[in-house]
Amino acid sequence: MKTPRHFLQFKDLSRAEFDYLFARTRAIKQQFKAYQKYWPLEDRTLVMIFEKASTRTRLSFEAGMHQLGGAAIYLNTRDSQLGRGEPVEDAAEVISRMSDAVMIRTFEQSIVERFAAHSRVPVINGLTNEYHPCQIMADIFTYLERRGPVQGKTVAWIGDSNNMCNTWLQAAELLDFNVHVSTPPGYEVEPERAGLYGTDHFEQFADPLEAARGADLVTTDVWTSMGFEAENETRIKAFKDWQVDAEMMLVADPQAIFMHCLPAHRGEEVAAEVIDGPQSVVWDEAENRLHTQKALLEFLILGKV
Ligand code: CP
Ligand code: NVA
């Protein structure tokens, strides 16, 4: 049996493979917009396992599989045996015998790793506490569409050093750009948890305005990620000065764009005037989840076409 390729964190794919995936994304998106039928995954099945809520991830994977001629099955912990203590390894053995790929959204990264170690088919990380690689793939494709290659550019990350931040940092090492991070004290990046090789591609700033100065892309995310709800009150106080507002966009490069993976909280991590303003590309960013993941599914299931 061939060992499957997985996408558990951003660095599981090489820079050349991302170049290939972005080229495929462009072609698949164009075909889709022209209403051309493209069914390379006919008779193939994706199983999606959700241990946390989702709108975009579920929709983009499910619609994407249908559009590629395949099917998607939704499982959650509430009404499957996964929520009743069936070992992850056993679930992986069984689920991967009945499907062609599996997408998992869960808590610890170790859960997707244990699943992948016992899976006969590719496993995709649909968000863990540590990483959100599918989102960053869509974000970088969106940057490419709007402004060209991300190489050598500066991304300003304002707020929590969460799964999104960690994945931006991994992407920066792999694709050779810089991330300027500003987090409140006590919420700094942990390079080991982020899975980084070094610190060459990121710089930490105490002042969020300094992190944003001259940046080509300004981005943020919720102050409290899923699974951390108990910390919400403390975080609201700690993060209050880490809002991306018009003043912050003003110090960024005049051509800078704003991204947010969504869902967003206007008035918390981002001001309405920014997310709903002319520099925001959040709707394209959300749409591109669909196109980039279709390229990813095609690649992981069929290899290069
Ligand atoms: N950005 C993102 O992953 O959205 P969902 O939580 O709605 O899937
Ligand atoms: N950091 C957020 C992203 C949601 C898509 C979370 O993990 O809840």
PDB file of N, CA and C and ligand atoms in Angstrom, residues 50 53-58 105 126-127 132 135 226 261-263 289, ligand 1:
ATOM      1  N   PHE A  50     -15.821  16.910  12.421  1.00  0.00           N
ATOM      2  CA  PHE A  50     -15.798  18.197  13.117  1.00  0.00           C
ATOM      3  C   PHE A  50     -15.986  18.012  14.620  1.00  0.00           C
ATOM      4  N   ALA A  53     -17.107  23.967  15.851  1.00  0.00           N
ATOM      5  CA  ALA A  53     -18.059  24.550  14.902  1.00  0.00           C
ATOM      6  C   ALA A  53     -17.364  25.022  13.624  1.00  0.00           C
ATOM      7  N   SER A  54     -18.144  25.182  12.556  1.00  0.00           N
ATOM      8  CA  SER A  54     -17.590  25.687  11.296  1.00  0.00           C
ATOM      9  C   SER A  54     -18.697  26.128  10.354  1.00  0.00           C
ATOM     10  N   THR A  55     -18.451  27.198   9.615  1.00  0.00           N
ATOM     11  CA  THR A  55     -19.298  27.542   8.469  1.00  0.00           C
ATOM     12  C   THR A  55     -18.472  27.340   7.196  1.00  0.00           C
ATOM     13  N   ARG A  56     -17.383  28.115   7.062  1.00  0.00           N
ATOM     14  CA  ARG A  56     -16.585  28.120   5.832  1.00  0.00           C
ATOM     15  C   ARG A  56     -15.911  26.791   5.520  1.00  0.00           C
ATOM     16  N   THR A  57     -15.336  26.174   6.537  1.00  0.00           N
ATOM     17  CA  THR A  57     -14.547  24.961   6.282  1.00  0.00           C
ATOM     18  C   THR A  57     -15.463  23.836   5.816  1.00  0.00           C
ATOM     19  N   ARG A  58     -16.572  23.676   6.503  1.00  0.00           N
ATOM     20  CA  ARG A  58     -17.504  22.623   6.080  1.00  0.00           C
ATOM     21  C   ARG A  58     -18.028  22.894   4.685  1.00  0.00           C
ATOM     22  N   ARG A 105     -11.324  18.662  11.882  1.00  0.00           N
ATOM     23  CA  ARG A 105     -11.207  19.890  12.703  1.00  0.00           C
ATOM     24  C   ARG A 105     -11.332  19.456  14.158  1.00  0.00           C
ATOM     25  N   GLY A 126      -8.240  20.570   9.154  1.00  0.00           N
ATOM     26  CA  GLY A 126      -9.244  21.620   8.932  1.00  0.00           C
ATOM     27  C   GLY A 126      -9.303  22.596  10.096  1.00  0.00           C
ATOM     28  N   LEU A 127      -8.265  22.668  10.891  1.00  0.00           N
ATOM     29  CA  LEU A 127      -8.045  23.551  12.048  1.00  0.00           C
ATOM     30  C   LEU A 127      -7.840  22.713  13.309  1.00  0.00           C
ATOM     31  N   HIS A 132      -3.867  26.189  11.218  1.00  0.00           N
ATOM     32  CA  HIS A 132      -5.005  26.260  10.285  1.00  0.00           C
ATOM     33  C   HIS A 132      -4.445  26.369   8.857  1.00  0.00           C
ATOM     34  N   GLN A 135      -6.514  27.558   5.663  1.00  0.00           N
ATOM     35  CA  GLN A 135      -6.835  28.986   5.617  1.00  0.00           C
ATOM     36  C   GLN A 135      -5.656  29.791   5.076  1.00  0.00           C
ATOM     37  N   MET A 226     -11.718  29.079  19.421  1.00  0.00           N
ATOM     38  CA  MET A 226     -12.559  27.972  19.887  1.00  0.00           C
ATOM     39  C   MET A 226     -11.756  27.063  20.812  1.00  0.00           C
ATOM     40  N   CYS A 261      -9.593  35.673   8.719  1.00  0.00           N
ATOM     41  CA  CYS A 261     -10.101  34.357   8.286  1.00  0.00           C
ATOM     42  C   CYS A 261     -11.602  34.217   8.499  1.00  0.00           C
ATOM     43  N   LEU A 262     -12.188  35.068   9.382  1.00  0.00           N
ATOM     44  CA  LEU A 262     -13.606  35.033   9.733  1.00  0.00           C
ATOM     45  C   LEU A 262     -13.924  33.753  10.516  1.00  0.00           C
ATOM     46  N   PRO A 263     -14.882  33.758  11.422  1.00  0.00           N
ATOM     47  CA  PRO A 263     -15.781  34.859  11.740  1.00  0.00           C
ATOM     48  C   PRO A 263     -15.071  35.989  12.502  1.00  0.00           C
ATOM     49  N   ARG A 289     -11.092  29.753  -0.154  1.00  0.00           N
ATOM     50  CA  ARG A 289     -11.030  28.466   0.556  1.00  0.00           C
ATOM     51  C   ARG A 289     -11.520  27.363  -0.386  1.00  0.00           C
TER      52      ARG A 289
HETATM   53  N1   CP B   1     -12.183  30.585   8.614  1.00  0.00           N
HETATM   54  C1   CP B   1     -12.774  29.425   8.986  1.00  0.00           C
HETATM   55  O1   CP B   1     -12.125  28.370   9.091  1.00  0.00           O
HETATM   56  O2   CP B   1     -14.108  29.530   9.169  1.00  0.00           O
HETATM   57  P1   CP B   1     -15.086  28.441   9.823  1.00  0.00           P
HETATM   58  O3   CP B   1     -14.757  28.355  11.283  1.00  0.00           O
HETATM   59  O4   CP B   1     -16.455  28.995   9.571  1.00  0.00           O
HETATM   60  O5   CP B   1     -14.868  27.122   9.142  1.00  0.00           O
END
